[in-house]
PDB file of C-alpha atoms in Angstrom:
ATOM      1  CA  MET B  17      10.605  -8.896  10.053  1.00 48.00           C
ATOM      2  CA  ARG B  18      10.425 -12.464  11.303  1.00 47.00           C
ATOM      3  CA  PRO B  19       8.305 -15.686  11.566  1.00 45.00           C
ATOM      4  CA  THR B  20       5.128 -15.173  12.877  1.00 47.00           C
ATOM      5  CA  GLY B  21       2.333 -18.115  13.529  1.00 46.00           C
ATOM      6  CA  ARG B  22       0.919 -19.296  10.347  1.00 50.00           C
ATOM      7  CA  SER B  23      -1.284 -21.750   8.936  1.00 54.00           C
ATOM      8  CA  GLN B  24      -1.480 -23.773   6.208  1.00 65.00           C
ATOM      9  CA  ASN B  25      -3.637 -21.220   4.779  1.00 65.00           C
ATOM     10  CA  GLN B  26      -1.720 -17.751   5.251  1.00 88.00           C
ATOM     11  CA  ILE B  27       2.018 -20.296   3.343  1.00 95.00           C
ATOM     12  CA  VAL B  28      -1.237 -21.019  -0.108  1.00 97.00           C
ATOM     13  CA  ALA B  29      -2.973 -20.665  -0.989  1.00 97.00           C
ATOM     14  CA  ASP B  30      -5.401 -21.934  -4.695  1.00 97.00           C
ATOM     15  CA  ILE B  31      -4.681 -19.339  -7.110  1.00 97.00           C
ATOM     16  CA  ARG B  32      -8.311 -18.263  -8.657  1.00 95.00           C
ATOM     17  CA  LYS B  33      -9.766 -18.299  -5.428  1.00 96.00           C
ATOM     18  CA  LEU B  34      -7.511 -14.580  -3.662  1.00 97.00           C
ATOM     19  CA  ARG B  35      -8.060 -10.980  -4.906  1.00 96.00           C
ATOM     20  CA  ARG B  36      -6.696  -7.844  -4.358  1.00 93.00           C
ATOM     21  CA  LYS B  37      -6.910  -7.936  -0.311  1.00 95.00           C
ATOM     22  CA  ASP B  38      -5.129 -10.564  -0.179  1.00 95.00           C
ATOM     23  CA  SER B  39      -1.930  -8.834  -2.041  1.00 93.00           C
ATOM     24  CA  ALA B  40      -0.428  -7.768   0.628  1.00 91.00           C
ATOM     25  CA  LEU B  41       0.487 -11.643   1.154  1.00 94.00           C
ATOM     26  CA  PHE B  42       0.850 -12.864  -1.858  1.00 95.00           C
ATOM     27  CA  GLY B  43       1.678 -10.314  -4.267  1.00 92.00           C
ATOM     28  CA  ASN B  44      -0.095  -7.788  -6.488  1.00 91.00           C
ATOM     29  CA  LYS B  45       0.333 -11.177  -9.577  1.00 93.00           C
ATOM     30  CA  SER B  46      -0.963 -13.593  -7.941  1.00 95.00           C
ATOM     31  CA  ALA B  47      -4.254 -11.485  -6.075  1.00 95.00           C
ATOM     32  CA  ASN B  48      -4.544 -10.109  -9.932  1.00 96.00           C
ATOM     33  CA  LEU B  49      -4.776 -13.252 -10.732  1.00 97.00           C
ATOM     34  CA  GLY B  50      -7.276 -14.568  -9.158  1.00 98.00           C
ATOM     35  CA  GLU B  51      -9.050 -11.434  -9.599  1.00 98.00           C
ATOM     36  CA  LEU B  52      -9.322 -11.720 -13.271  1.00 98.00           C
ATOM     37  CA  ALA B  53     -10.226 -15.959 -12.162  1.00 98.00           C
ATOM     38  CA  SER B  54     -13.520 -13.843 -10.569  1.00 98.00           C
ATOM     39  CA  ILE B  55     -15.075 -12.496 -13.645  1.00 98.00           C
ATOM     40  CA  GLY B  56     -15.328 -15.631 -15.494  1.00 97.00           C
ATOM     41  CA  LEU B  57     -11.047 -15.387 -17.211  1.00 98.00           C
ATOM     42  CA  ALA B  58      -9.711 -18.484 -18.209  1.00 98.00           C
ATOM     43  CA  VAL B  59      -6.407 -18.460 -15.873  1.00 98.00           C
ATOM     44  CA  PRO B  60      -3.883 -21.841 -15.333  1.00 98.00           C
ATOM     45  CA  LYS B  61      -4.503 -24.052 -12.353  1.00 98.00           C
ATOM     46  CA  GLY B  62      -1.852 -23.206  -9.820  1.00 98.00           C
ATOM     47  CA  PHE B  63      -0.993 -21.707  -6.272  1.00 98.00           C
ATOM     48  CA  ALA B  64       0.678 -18.938  -4.701  1.00 98.00           C
ATOM     49  CA  ILE B  65       2.833 -19.087  -1.873  1.00 97.00           C
ATOM     50  CA  SER B  66       2.574 -16.206  -0.127  1.00 96.00           C
ATOM     51  CA  VAL B  67       5.411 -13.686   1.690  1.00 94.00           C
ATOM     52  CA  GLN B  68       5.439 -15.028   4.831  1.00 94.00           C
ATOM     53  CA  ALA B  69       7.233 -19.344   3.181  1.00 95.00           C
ATOM     54  CA  PHE B  70       9.629 -15.647   2.021  1.00 93.00           C
ATOM     55  CA  ILE B  71      10.421 -14.528   5.406  1.00 91.00           C
ATOM     56  CA  GLU B  72      10.263 -17.330   7.024  1.00 92.00           C
ATOM     57  CA  PHE B  73      12.837 -18.763   4.531  1.00 93.00           C
ATOM     58  CA  LEU B  74      15.288 -15.571   4.932  1.00 88.00           C
ATOM     59  CA  THR B  75      15.171 -14.660   8.865  1.00 86.00           C
ATOM     60  CA  PRO B  76      17.928 -16.832   9.317  1.00 87.00           C
ATOM     61  CA  ILE B  77      19.709 -16.668   6.124  1.00 86.00           C
ATOM     62  CA  VAL B  78      20.441 -12.741   6.810  1.00 77.00           C
ATOM     63  CA  ASP B  79      20.974 -12.843  10.257  1.00 71.00           C
ATOM     64  CA  ASP B  80      23.045 -14.697  10.182  1.00 67.00           C
ATOM     65  CA  MET B  81      25.027 -11.873   7.622  1.00 63.00           C
ATOM     66  CA  SER B  82      24.146  -9.105   9.327  1.00 59.00           C
ATOM     67  CA  PRO B  83      20.937  -8.724  12.208  1.00 53.00           C
ATOM     68  CA  THR B  84      19.535  -5.301  10.945  1.00 54.00           C
ATOM     69  CA  PHE B  85      19.850  -6.579   7.009  1.00 55.00           C
ATOM     70  CA  LEU B  86      17.040  -6.811   6.874  1.00 55.00           C
ATOM     71  CA  SER B  87      15.516  -4.226   9.868  1.00 56.00           C
ATOM     72  CA  PRO B  88      12.960  -0.166   8.936  1.00 55.00           C
ATOM     73  CA  ASP B  89      16.216   1.131   9.443  1.00 58.00           C
ATOM     74  CA  ALA B  90      18.373  -0.304   6.874  1.00 59.00           C
ATOM     75  CA  SER B  91      18.870   1.827   3.334  1.00 63.00           C
ATOM     76  CA  LEU B  92      19.490   0.676   0.248  1.00 65.00           C
ATOM     77  CA  ASP B  93      22.613   0.774  -0.445  1.00 71.00           C
ATOM     78  CA  ILE B  94      23.450  -2.212   2.794  1.00 66.00           C
ATOM     79  CA  ILE B  95      20.833  -4.343   0.726  1.00 69.00           C
ATOM     80  CA  ILE B  96      22.380  -3.463  -2.292  1.00 71.00           C
ATOM     81  CA  SER B  97      26.751  -4.268  -0.668  1.00 71.00           C
ATOM     82  CA  PHE B  98      24.986  -6.741   1.519  1.00 71.00           C
ATOM     83  CA  SER B  99      23.256  -8.739  -2.485  1.00 77.00           C
ATOM     84  CA  PRO B 100      25.837 -11.137  -4.472  1.00 82.00           C
ATOM     85  CA  LYS B 101      26.427 -12.459  -0.772  1.00 84.00           C
ATOM     86  CA  LEU B 102      23.098 -13.215  -0.710  1.00 82.00           C
ATOM     87  CA  ARG B 103      22.092 -14.228  -3.553  1.00 88.00           C
ATOM     88  CA  MET B 104      24.813 -16.791  -3.729  1.00 91.00           C
ATOM     89  CA  ARG B 105      22.966 -17.771   0.286  1.00 91.00           C
ATOM     90  CA  ILE B 106      19.876 -17.616  -0.833  1.00 91.00           C
ATOM     91  CA  LEU B 107      21.066 -19.835  -3.507  1.00 94.00           C
ATOM     92  CA  ARG B 108      22.123 -22.527  -1.202  1.00 94.00           C
ATOM     93  CA  ALA B 109      20.515 -22.746   1.712  1.00 93.00           C
ATOM     94  CA  SER B 110      17.376 -25.586   2.552  1.00 91.00           C
ATOM     95  CA  TYR B 111      13.590 -24.392   3.216  1.00 90.00           C
ATOM     96  CA  PRO B 112      12.033 -24.608   6.990  1.00 91.00           C
ATOM     97  CA  GLU B 113      11.102 -28.167   6.657  1.00 94.00           C
ATOM     98  CA  PRO B 114       7.579 -27.196   7.899  1.00 93.00           C
ATOM     99  CA  ILE B 115       7.022 -25.654   4.636  1.00 95.00           C
ATOM    100  CA  ALA B 116       8.673 -27.021   2.426  1.00 96.00           C
ATOM    101  CA  GLU B 117       6.843 -30.512   3.006  1.00 96.00           C
ATOM    102  CA  ILE B 118       3.550 -27.553   3.075  1.00 96.00           C
ATOM    103  CA  ILE B 119       3.905 -26.243  -0.376  1.00 97.00           C
ATOM    104  CA  ARG B 120       5.267 -30.501  -1.613  1.00 97.00           C
ATOM    105  CA  GLY B 121       2.094 -30.887  -0.708  1.00 97.00           C
ATOM    106  CA  GLN B 122       0.461 -28.444  -2.507  1.00 97.00           C
ATOM    107  CA  TYR B 123       2.325 -29.457  -5.727  1.00 98.00           C
ATOM    108  CA  ARG B 124       1.366 -33.127  -5.230  1.00 98.00           C
ATOM    109  CA  LYS B 125      -2.591 -32.179  -4.761  1.00 97.00           C
ATOM    110  CA  LEU B 126      -1.953 -29.733  -8.147  1.00 98.00           C
ATOM    111  CA  CYS B 127      -0.337 -33.440  -9.814  1.00 98.00           C
ATOM    112  CA  ASN B 128      -3.325 -34.573  -9.042  1.00 98.00           C
ATOM    113  CA  THR B 129      -5.903 -32.357 -10.230  1.00 97.00           C
ATOM    114  CA  LEU B 130      -3.592 -32.128 -13.573  1.00 96.00           C
ATOM    115  CA  ARG B 131      -3.378 -35.975 -13.660  1.00 96.00           C
ATOM    116  CA  SER B 132       0.176 -36.243 -13.607  1.00 94.00           C
ATOM    117  CA  ARG B 133       2.962 -37.286 -11.083  1.00 92.00           C
ATOM    118  CA  LEU B 134       5.152 -35.221 -12.345  1.00 94.00           C
ATOM    119  CA  ALA B 135       3.212 -32.275 -13.789  1.00 95.00           C
ATOM    120  CA  PRO B 136       4.841 -28.924 -15.701  1.00 94.00           C
ATOM    121  CA  VAL B 137       4.852 -25.675 -13.701  1.00 96.00           C
ATOM    122  CA  ALA B 138       5.530 -22.333 -14.677  1.00 96.00           C
ATOM    123  CA  VAL B 139       7.088 -20.109 -11.120  1.00 97.00           C
ATOM    124  CA  ARG B 140       7.037 -16.838 -11.048  1.00 94.00           C
ATOM    125  CA  SER B 141       8.264 -14.045  -8.397  1.00 91.00           C
ATOM    126  CA  SER B 142       4.847 -11.881  -7.077  1.00 90.00           C
ATOM    127  CA  ALA B 143       6.717  -9.520  -5.194  1.00 84.00           C
ATOM    128  CA  LEU B 144       4.817  -6.410  -3.545  1.00 83.00           C
ATOM    129  CA  ALA B 145       5.373  -3.807  -5.657  1.00 67.00           C
ATOM    130  CA  GLU B 146       5.152  -5.879  -8.534  1.00 58.00           C
ATOM    131  CA  ASP B 147       2.838  -5.495 -11.252  1.00 52.00           C
ATOM    132  CA  SER B 148       1.887  -2.287  -8.962  1.00 52.00           C
ATOM    133  CA  PRO B 149       0.284   1.622 -10.634  1.00 56.00           C
ATOM    134  CA  ASP B 150       3.883   2.846  -9.953  1.00 57.00           C
ATOM    135  CA  ALA B 151       6.013  -0.048 -10.768  1.00 51.00           C
ATOM    136  CA  SER B 152       6.056  -2.860 -12.567  1.00 49.00           C
ATOM    137  CA  PHE B 153       9.210  -4.780 -12.629  1.00 53.00           C
ATOM    138  CA  ALA B 154       8.547  -6.552 -16.158  1.00 55.00           C
ATOM    139  CA  GLY B 155      11.197  -7.943 -16.712  1.00 57.00           C
ATOM    140  CA  ILE B 156      13.587  -7.219 -13.592  1.00 70.00           C
ATOM    141  CA  PHE B 157      12.539 -10.971 -11.736  1.00 78.00           C
ATOM    142  CA  GLU B 158      12.810 -14.458 -12.259  1.00 84.00           C
ATOM    143  CA  THR B 159      10.437 -16.967 -14.241  1.00 89.00           C
ATOM    144  CA  PHE B 160      10.870 -20.462 -15.203  1.00 93.00           C
ATOM    145  CA  LEU B 161       8.959 -22.543 -17.344  1.00 93.00           C
ATOM    146  CA  TRP B 162       8.872 -26.661 -17.624  1.00 93.00           C
ATOM    147  CA  VAL B 163       9.558 -27.659 -14.235  1.00 95.00           C
ATOM    148  CA  ARG B 164       9.173 -30.119 -13.373  1.00 95.00           C
ATOM    149  CA  GLY B 165       8.960 -32.255  -9.899  1.00 96.00           C
ATOM    150  CA  GLN B 166       9.423 -30.897  -6.156  1.00 97.00           C
ATOM    151  CA  ARG B 167      12.949 -30.627  -6.289  1.00 96.00           C
ATOM    152  CA  SER B 168      12.988 -28.788  -8.833  1.00 96.00           C
ATOM    153  CA  LEU B 169      10.176 -26.389  -7.854  1.00 97.00           C
ATOM    154  CA  LEU B 170      11.993 -25.844  -4.610  1.00 97.00           C
ATOM    155  CA  GLN B 171      15.109 -25.112  -6.706  1.00 96.00           C
ATOM    156  CA  SER B 172      13.274 -22.914  -8.861  1.00 96.00           C
ATOM    157  CA  ILE B 173      11.399 -20.380  -6.000  1.00 97.00           C
ATOM    158  CA  LYS B 174      14.649 -19.760  -4.322  1.00 96.00           C
ATOM    159  CA  ARG B 175      16.132 -18.305  -7.734  1.00 94.00           C
ATOM    160  CA  CYS B 176      13.043 -16.268  -7.872  1.00 93.00           C
ATOM    161  CA  TYR B 177      13.889 -14.848  -4.485  1.00 93.00           C
ATOM    162  CA  ALA B 178      17.559 -14.305  -5.073  1.00 91.00           C
ATOM    163  CA  SER B 179      15.948 -12.595  -8.261  1.00 88.00           C
ATOM    164  CA  LEU B 180      15.074 -10.193  -5.386  1.00 86.00           C
ATOM    165  CA  PHE B 181      18.585  -9.071  -4.776  1.00 83.00           C
ATOM    166  CA  ALA B 182      19.563  -8.620  -8.285  1.00 80.00           C
ATOM    167  CA  SER B 183      21.315  -5.445  -8.997  1.00 71.00           C
ATOM    168  CA  GLY B 184      18.728  -4.394 -12.181  1.00 70.00           C
ATOM    169  CA  GLY B 185      16.051  -4.848 -10.023  1.00 70.00           C
ATOM    170  CA  LEU B 186      18.235  -2.989  -7.357  1.00 73.00           C
ATOM    171  CA  ALA B 187      18.508  -0.254  -9.508  1.00 70.00           C
ATOM    172  CA  TYR B 188      14.526  -0.221 -11.169  1.00 67.00           C
ATOM    173  CA  ARG B 189      14.087   0.430  -6.760  1.00 68.00           C
ATOM    174  CA  LYS B 190      16.212   3.301  -6.342  1.00 67.00           C
ATOM    175  CA  GLU B 191      15.411   5.290  -9.774  1.00 67.00           C
ATOM    176  CA  MET B 192      11.852   4.503  -9.212  1.00 64.00           C
ATOM    177  CA  GLY B 193      12.291   6.352  -4.854  1.00 62.00           C
ATOM    178  CA  LEU B 194      11.144   2.284  -3.933  1.00 62.00           C
ATOM    179  CA  THR B 195      13.259   3.007  -0.485  1.00 59.00           C
ATOM    180  CA  ASP B 196      11.518   1.021   2.002  1.00 60.00           C
ATOM    181  CA  THR B 197      13.273  -1.494   2.386  1.00 59.00           C
ATOM    182  CA  SER B 198      10.431  -3.132   4.769  1.00 62.00           C
ATOM    183  CA  LYS B 199       8.383  -4.154   2.378  1.00 70.00           C
ATOM    184  CA  MET B 200      11.295  -6.083  -0.253  1.00 78.00           C
ATOM    185  CA  LEU B 201       9.353  -8.673   0.137  1.00 87.00           C
ATOM    186  CA  MET B 202       8.447 -11.999  -2.562  1.00 90.00           C
ATOM    187  CA  GLY B 203       5.154 -14.215  -3.265  1.00 94.00           C
ATOM    188  CA  VAL B 204       5.440 -16.208  -5.593  1.00 96.00           C
ATOM    189  CA  VAL B 205       3.057 -17.352  -8.040  1.00 97.00           C
ATOM    190  CA  VAL B 206       2.842 -21.793  -9.102  1.00 98.00           C
ATOM    191  CA  LEU B 207       0.800 -22.602 -12.727  1.00 98.00           C
ATOM    192  CA  GLN B 208       0.298 -24.881 -14.569  1.00 97.00           C
ATOM    193  CA  MET B 209       2.412 -24.751 -17.835  1.00 95.00           C
ATOM    194  CA  ILE B 210      -0.297 -24.891 -20.869  1.00 95.00           C
ATOM    195  CA  ASN B 211       1.363 -26.051 -24.340  1.00 92.00           C
ATOM    196  CA  ALA B 212       0.499 -23.003 -26.639  1.00 96.00           C
ATOM    197  CA  ARG B 213      -0.117 -23.150 -30.090  1.00 97.00           C
ATOM    198  CA  SER B 214       0.020 -19.748 -30.513  1.00 98.00           C
ATOM    199  CA  GLY B 215       0.784 -15.963 -26.860  1.00 98.00           C
ATOM    200  CA  GLY B 216       1.487 -12.265 -26.328  1.00 98.00           C
ATOM    201  CA  THR B 217       0.461  -9.307 -24.814  1.00 97.00           C
ATOM    202  CA  LEU B 218      -2.178  -6.935 -25.017  1.00 96.00           C
ATOM    203  CA  PHE B 219      -3.131  -3.700 -23.840  1.00 94.00           C
ATOM    204  CA  SER B 220      -6.346  -2.195 -23.102  1.00 92.00           C
ATOM    205  CA  GLY B 221      -5.993   0.449 -24.328  1.00 80.00           C
ATOM    206  CA  PRO B 222      -2.735   2.626 -26.366  1.00 67.00           C
ATOM    207  CA  PHE B 223       0.852   4.054 -24.652  1.00 58.00           C
ATOM    208  CA  VAL B 224      -0.289   7.525 -26.059  1.00 54.00           C
ATOM    209  CA  ARG B 225      -3.485   9.252 -24.171  1.00 53.00           C
ATOM    210  CA  ASP B 226      -4.661  11.164 -26.773  1.00 52.00           C
ATOM    211  CA  GLN B 227      -5.479   8.493 -29.279  1.00 60.00           C
ATOM    212  CA  PRO B 228      -7.850   6.586 -30.353  1.00 58.00           C
ATOM    213  CA  ASP B 229     -10.135   3.993 -28.457  1.00 86.00           C
ATOM    214  CA  THR B 230      -7.717   0.790 -29.562  1.00 90.00           C
ATOM    215  CA  LEU B 231      -6.169  -1.573 -28.279  1.00 93.00           C
ATOM    216  CA  SER B 232      -3.248  -3.227 -29.461  1.00 94.00           C
ATOM    217  CA  ILE B 233      -2.391  -7.153 -29.426  1.00 97.00           C
ATOM    218  CA  ASN B 234       1.590  -8.799 -29.994  1.00 97.00           C
ATOM    219  CA  ALA B 235       1.110 -12.247 -30.795  1.00 98.00           C
ATOM    220  CA  ASN B 236       3.660 -15.147 -32.223  1.00 98.00           C
ATOM    221  CA  TRP B 237       3.884 -19.475 -32.514  1.00 98.00           C
ATOM    222  CA  GLY B 238       4.120 -21.144 -29.031  1.00 96.00           C
ATOM    223  CA  LEU B 239       4.631 -18.927 -25.440  1.00 95.00           C
ATOM    224  CA  PRO B 240       4.755 -15.697 -25.495  1.00 95.00           C
ATOM    225  CA  THR B 241       8.277 -15.810 -24.774  1.00 93.00           C
ATOM    226  CA  THR B 242       9.696 -14.470 -27.903  1.00 95.00           C
ATOM    227  CA  VAL B 243       7.310 -11.886 -28.134  1.00 96.00           C
ATOM    228  CA  VAL B 244       7.059 -11.172 -23.993  1.00 92.00           C
ATOM    229  CA  ASP B 245      11.340 -11.086 -25.118  1.00 89.00           C
ATOM    230  CA  GLY B 246      10.537  -8.307 -27.964  1.00 89.00           C
ATOM    231  CA  ASN B 247      13.745  -9.937 -29.745  1.00 91.00           C
ATOM    232  CA  TYR B 248      12.233 -11.748 -32.503  1.00 95.00           C
ATOM    233  CA  PRO B 249       9.592 -10.402 -34.886  1.00 97.00           C
ATOM    234  CA  VAL B 250       5.607 -10.933 -34.031  1.00 98.00           C
ATOM    235  CA  ASP B 251       2.039  -9.969 -35.953  1.00 98.00           C
ATOM    236  CA  THR B 252       0.443  -7.296 -34.245  1.00 97.00           C
ATOM    237  CA  PHE B 253      -3.182  -6.660 -34.066  1.00 96.00           C
ATOM    238  CA  GLU B 254      -4.894  -2.739 -33.476  1.00 94.00           C
ATOM    239  CA  ILE B 255      -8.577  -3.449 -32.479  1.00 94.00           C
ATOM    240  CA  SER B 256     -11.442  -1.084 -31.386  1.00 92.00           C
ATOM    241  CA  LYS B 257     -13.035  -1.065 -28.397  1.00 91.00           C
ATOM    242  CA  ALA B 258     -16.458  -0.407 -29.541  1.00 91.00           C
ATOM    243  CA  ASP B 259     -16.997  -3.518 -31.773  1.00 91.00           C
ATOM    244  CA  GLN B 260     -13.809  -5.579 -32.252  1.00 91.00           C
ATOM    245  CA  SER B 261     -13.057  -5.190 -35.303  1.00 92.00           C
ATOM    246  CA  VAL B 262      -9.580  -5.219 -37.008  1.00 94.00           C
ATOM    247  CA  VAL B 263      -7.831  -0.984 -36.992  1.00 92.00           C
ATOM    248  CA  LYS B 264      -4.465  -2.388 -37.610  1.00 94.00           C
ATOM    249  CA  GLU B 265      -2.867  -6.031 -38.191  1.00 96.00           C
ATOM    250  CA  ASN B 266       0.521  -6.519 -39.788  1.00 97.00           C
ATOM    251  CA  ILE B 267       1.332  -9.895 -39.842  1.00 98.00           C
ATOM    252  CA  ALA B 268       5.686 -10.618 -40.241  1.00 98.00           C
ATOM    253  CA  HIS B 269       7.965 -13.043 -40.599  1.00 98.00           C
ATOM    254  CA  LYS B 270       8.245 -15.009 -38.191  1.00 98.00           C
ATOM    255  CA  THR B 271      10.919 -17.006 -37.612  1.00 96.00           C
ATOM    256  CA  LYS B 272      11.142 -18.201 -34.006  1.00 96.00           C
ATOM    257  CA  MET B 273       9.328 -19.752 -31.822  1.00 96.00           C
ATOM    258  CA  SER B 274       8.970 -20.473 -27.774  1.00 93.00           C
ATOM    259  CA  GLN B 275       7.569 -24.246 -27.649  1.00 87.00           C
ATOM    260  CA  TYR B 276       7.833 -27.869 -25.783  1.00 76.00           C
ATOM    261  CA  MET B 277      10.016 -30.813 -27.140  1.00 69.00           C
ATOM    262  CA  TYR B 278       8.967 -33.464 -25.682  1.00 65.00           C
ATOM    263  CA  SER B 279      11.946 -34.961 -26.995  1.00 58.00           C
ATOM    264  CA  THR B 280      13.751 -33.628 -23.682  1.00 63.00           C
ATOM    265  CA  LYS B 281      10.766 -32.724 -21.799  1.00 64.00           C
ATOM    266  CA  GLN B 282      12.021 -28.858 -21.946  1.00 69.00           C
ATOM    267  CA  GLY B 283      10.857 -25.651 -23.604  1.00 76.00           C
ATOM    268  CA  THR B 284      13.192 -23.973 -25.976  1.00 84.00           C
ATOM    269  CA  ILE B 285      13.411 -21.087 -29.164  1.00 90.00           C
ATOM    270  CA  ARG B 286      13.077 -23.118 -31.447  1.00 93.00           C
ATOM    271  CA  ASP B 287      12.374 -21.969 -36.054  1.00 95.00           C
ATOM    272  CA  VAL B 288       9.707 -21.581 -36.667  1.00 97.00           C
ATOM    273  CA  PRO B 289       8.405 -24.575 -39.481  1.00 96.00           C
ATOM    274  CA  GLU B 290       8.697 -22.718 -42.651  1.00 97.00           C
ATOM    275  CA  SER B 291       4.736 -23.809 -43.918  1.00 97.00           C
ATOM    276  CA  ILE B 292       3.478 -21.174 -41.224  1.00 98.00           C
ATOM    277  CA  ARG B 293       6.423 -18.301 -41.019  1.00 98.00           C
ATOM    278  CA  ASP B 294       4.093 -15.917 -43.201  1.00 98.00           C
ATOM    279  CA  LYS B 295       0.460 -16.703 -41.060  1.00 98.00           C
ATOM    280  CA  SER B 296      -1.061 -14.937 -39.056  1.00 98.00           C
ATOM    281  CA  CYS B 297      -0.708 -17.097 -35.521  1.00 98.00           C
ATOM    282  CA  LEU B 298      -4.671 -15.580 -34.754  1.00 98.00           C
ATOM    283  CA  ASN B 299      -7.783 -15.671 -35.912  1.00 97.00           C
ATOM    284  CA  GLN B 300     -10.728 -13.891 -35.896  1.00 95.00           C
ATOM    285  CA  ARG B 301     -11.811 -15.723 -33.030  1.00 96.00           C
ATOM    286  CA  ASP B 302      -8.796 -14.852 -31.615  1.00 97.00           C
ATOM    287  CA  LEU B 303      -8.893 -11.827 -30.960  1.00 97.00           C
ATOM    288  CA  ALA B 304     -12.718 -11.102 -29.861  1.00 96.00           C
ATOM    289  CA  LEU B 305     -12.223 -13.778 -26.815  1.00 97.00           C
ATOM    290  CA  LEU B 306      -9.084 -11.207 -26.254  1.00 97.00           C
ATOM    291  CA  SER B 307     -10.515  -7.996 -27.151  1.00 96.00           C
ATOM    292  CA  ARG B 308     -13.560  -9.104 -24.903  1.00 96.00           C
ATOM    293  CA  GLY B 309     -11.431 -10.384 -22.386  1.00 97.00           C
ATOM    294  CA  ALA B 310      -8.829  -7.222 -22.104  1.00 96.00           C
ATOM    295  CA  ILE B 311     -12.640  -4.953 -21.843  1.00 96.00           C
ATOM    296  CA  LEU B 312     -13.819  -6.577 -19.188  1.00 97.00           C
ATOM    297  CA  ALA B 313     -10.001  -6.433 -17.000  1.00 97.00           C
ATOM    298  CA  GLU B 314     -10.001  -3.429 -17.708  1.00 95.00           C
ATOM    299  CA  LYS B 315     -13.526  -2.547 -16.584  1.00 96.00           C
ATOM    300  CA  HIS B 316     -13.481  -4.746 -13.768  1.00 97.00           C
ATOM    301  CA  PHE B 317     -10.000  -3.067 -12.696  1.00 95.00           C
ATOM    302  CA  GLY B 318     -11.189   0.655 -13.155  1.00 94.00           C
ATOM    303  CA  HIS B 319      -8.332   1.296 -15.575  1.00 90.00           C
ATOM    304  CA  PRO B 320      -5.904   0.218 -18.857  1.00 91.00           C
ATOM    305  CA  VAL B 321      -4.518  -3.461 -18.555  1.00 94.00           C
ATOM    306  CA  ASP B 322      -1.086  -4.891 -19.837  1.00 94.00           C
ATOM    307  CA  ILE B 323      -2.018  -8.883 -20.219  1.00 97.00           C
ATOM    308  CA  GLU B 324       0.091 -12.275 -20.974  1.00 96.00           C
ATOM    309  CA  TRP B 325      -1.953 -14.473 -22.374  1.00 98.00           C
ATOM    310  CA  CYS B 326      -1.609 -17.681 -24.767  1.00 98.00           C
ATOM    311  CA  ILE B 327      -4.221 -19.941 -26.371  1.00 98.00           C
ATOM    312  CA  GLU B 328      -3.990 -23.741 -25.540  1.00 97.00           C
ATOM    313  CA  LYS B 329      -2.874 -26.003 -28.560  1.00 95.00           C
ATOM    314  CA  THR B 330      -5.872 -28.760 -28.590  1.00 95.00           C
ATOM    315  CA  SER B 331      -8.850 -27.226 -26.507  1.00 96.00           C
ATOM    316  CA  ASN B 332      -8.121 -23.534 -28.549  1.00 97.00           C
ATOM    317  CA  ARG B 333      -9.066 -21.600 -24.944  1.00 98.00           C
ATOM    318  CA  VAL B 334      -7.125 -18.154 -24.586  1.00 98.00           C
ATOM    319  CA  TYR B 335      -5.587 -18.481 -21.303  1.00 98.00           C
ATOM    320  CA  PHE B 336      -4.146 -15.239 -19.465  1.00 98.00           C
ATOM    321  CA  LEU B 337      -1.251 -15.449 -17.318  1.00 97.00           C
ATOM    322  CA  GLN B 338      -0.796 -11.971 -15.888  1.00 94.00           C
ATOM    323  CA  CYS B 339      -1.693  -8.950 -15.842  1.00 95.00           C
ATOM    324  CA  ARG B 340      -1.057  -5.310 -14.332  1.00 91.00           C
ATOM    325  CA  PRO B 341      -1.614  -1.712 -14.923  1.00 90.00           C
ATOM    326  CA  LEU B 342      -0.807  -0.477 -18.201  1.00 87.00           C
ATOM    327  CA  VAL B 343       1.335   3.002 -17.793  1.00 72.00           C
ATOM    328  CA  VAL B 344       0.187   5.206 -20.354  1.00 63.00           C
ATOM    329  CA  ILE B 345       1.803   8.683 -21.122  1.00 57.00           C
ATOM    330  CA  LYS B 346       0.666  12.530 -22.445  1.00 53.00           C
ATOM    331  CA  SER B 347       1.268  12.556 -26.447  1.00 50.00           C
TER     332      SER B 347
END
């Protein structure tokens, strides 16, 4: 792991211009979003930060700790033993100024596009092995929502980097047999925050291979956070792939939602207003658009997909926030 001569387009890229061929430089999450955009699905405006930026940031830190720390011969056990100290150093370190200015410049460009001086963004990990057919790393690495300003952006990126070396992720690597430490590299996705009416997850196929040909949608009011967490009651729908009709639905008594609070300029988990707790958070149009998007994505990637999505509050536009292979098992 050593810095190389590089140009700006090896550090950052418009998320919608990336393709699967770019996954080795920007990670699967970033590349998959670019693929969704290429087939006409709406992806929030934003940019990806490459693993090259990660390497240039991390190299002086690990060299100071141990020159062999991330060499091709380093074992996962060595990395586990160093991880608490490494995470602390990552959070305290400063970005190399040339890299920092490229990232700040891309954020300013995004702010100009969105006509906002301090546009709120989501900062998400895009590690090389993440969202791959072999390992999803779902919920392992950090995500930060409603990040505003250049300083907060750079700090959130570092916190994503530090999560690569957290105990949960390292244990997951060991469990999955992902012991090649030379591939422990992380890109980052920076996306425009969507002020969501509803959000959730979508599985384009069943988890069990011999079940009927349906897709599943889980949804709640607000952002997808409360659905992804799995700690709150949410609406569930089974949709026929053949004609997008609703095969089965369960409208939950929804108690909590993730929403932006203008008073604090922060996202928060709040109570769902009583007037909508027992109402479906998706209408027939929403279900049809989500279903068609999932079917299109599955056809494009050639396998069932697991998608995170939200619907913008004002325009009712469906946005696709993340897409990864769906792990399907035999019953």
